[in-house]
Amino acid sequence: MSISVDQEMDYAEVVLSVGEITLGEKNRKLMKDAQPRRREAQNMSQAVCTLLNSGGGVVKAHLKNSNYSLTRDGIGLDLENSFGDILAFPHKYLHYMQKKDDFLIFVKPWDGDIFGHCVLTLKTNFYVRSFSFSVELKMPDTVQFLKIIKNPELKSCLRQSLPGKLDSDEILATFFNKEELTYKETFCFTKSKLAEVKMSPKDKIIEILPKTVSAFANTDGGYLYIGLDGDNQQITGFEAESSDLDHLKCEIEKCIQQLPVTHFCEEQEKIKYTCKFIPVHRPGAVCSYVCALRVERFCCAVFAAEPDSWHVEDSCVKRFTTEEWVKLQMDTPPG
């Protein structure tokens, strides 16, 4: 189900069509597959976000359940919550209407001057490291972080308040520098601000990278180890042919190079990292590998993906690029 500009409806405002949807709390709970329900909610949220960022308009959805009544059934708690994640006061900006077999949401323009944010965003995709977790910052916190990084004096204070060089953690550095490991051998560190430990198979590595690299790069650097049993603190590794590792290393490099970055400095450096595969030995043979990734603290800011924020341009729904999004947010005066 894709979102498109509806050219047929006779409204002065922009109309976005999101396709078919099941409405009503009871009916949505009866949906056997949770994935379509989540997808419907995501599409509705994206359409609302798009219109808020585009001067308002109308969201149109065709009703799947023919016996639906807006007055009797409501829209569904999950949809209400998804709109609440975008707006603190959804009722001030959204008005619902049922028109035969269509459900319409009339969206008022977002007033960024009042609230201090030029564009609304579903997800910033901007991560930092907090204790032993990679945490996505909400929009206000992301903007505050970016403004600190942009100001040389504030940036210097922030960097000084963080721990020293990454190499000062000797245990993690020593483990990273090992040339081989022993199967089922124990290791003496755990997840922390500087370390992420995963048991994932090799085909899941690329999924893990974006938010982990973003978090380490935006905080104080860190190590990602894939192929370690964090619960039992044992080395297991993941199975792979040695010929597969070159391809996997290229995929990791490609993934990291494609992460969106924002620069406020003259150096315009790239993300600095070191990737290696440490062989894990059983008696007499190599049985698996540990992927070890060392990420340096970045000079400015790294996103895991472009922010989830859209607008209508040239009769098309377009996602803001990271560069556009950052500029709009940074240029907005405080509310």
XYZ file of N, CA and C in Angstrom, residues 4 34 39 50 126 147 174 183 225 318 325 334:
36
model
N -0.071 8.142 -2.471
C 0.006 8.904 -3.718
C -0.909 10.117 -3.637
N -0.603 -9.248 12.306
C -0.247 -7.939 12.867
C 0.513 -7.072 11.872
N 1.423 -1.900 9.113
C 1.687 -1.206 7.855
C 0.627 -0.139 7.589
N 3.183 13.995 6.294
C 3.450 14.654 5.014
C 2.615 15.913 4.848
N 18.446 8.953 14.428
C 19.703 9.472 14.980
C 19.918 8.813 16.342
N 22.862 21.283 17.474
C 23.233 22.671 17.761
C 24.477 22.739 18.646
N 42.460 -5.057 23.699
C 43.245 -6.293 23.662
C 42.500 -7.401 22.936
N 37.176 -21.678 20.571
C 35.744 -21.964 20.700
C 35.394 -22.280 22.154
N 30.955 -6.561 18.509
C 31.416 -7.935 18.328
C 30.224 -8.814 17.988
N 7.602 13.166 -1.130
C 9.056 13.022 -1.105
C 9.577 13.057 0.328
N 16.625 18.195 6.007
C 15.989 18.099 7.325
C 16.784 18.873 8.371
N 13.778 29.030 18.301
C 13.150 28.333 19.419
C 11.715 28.795 19.619
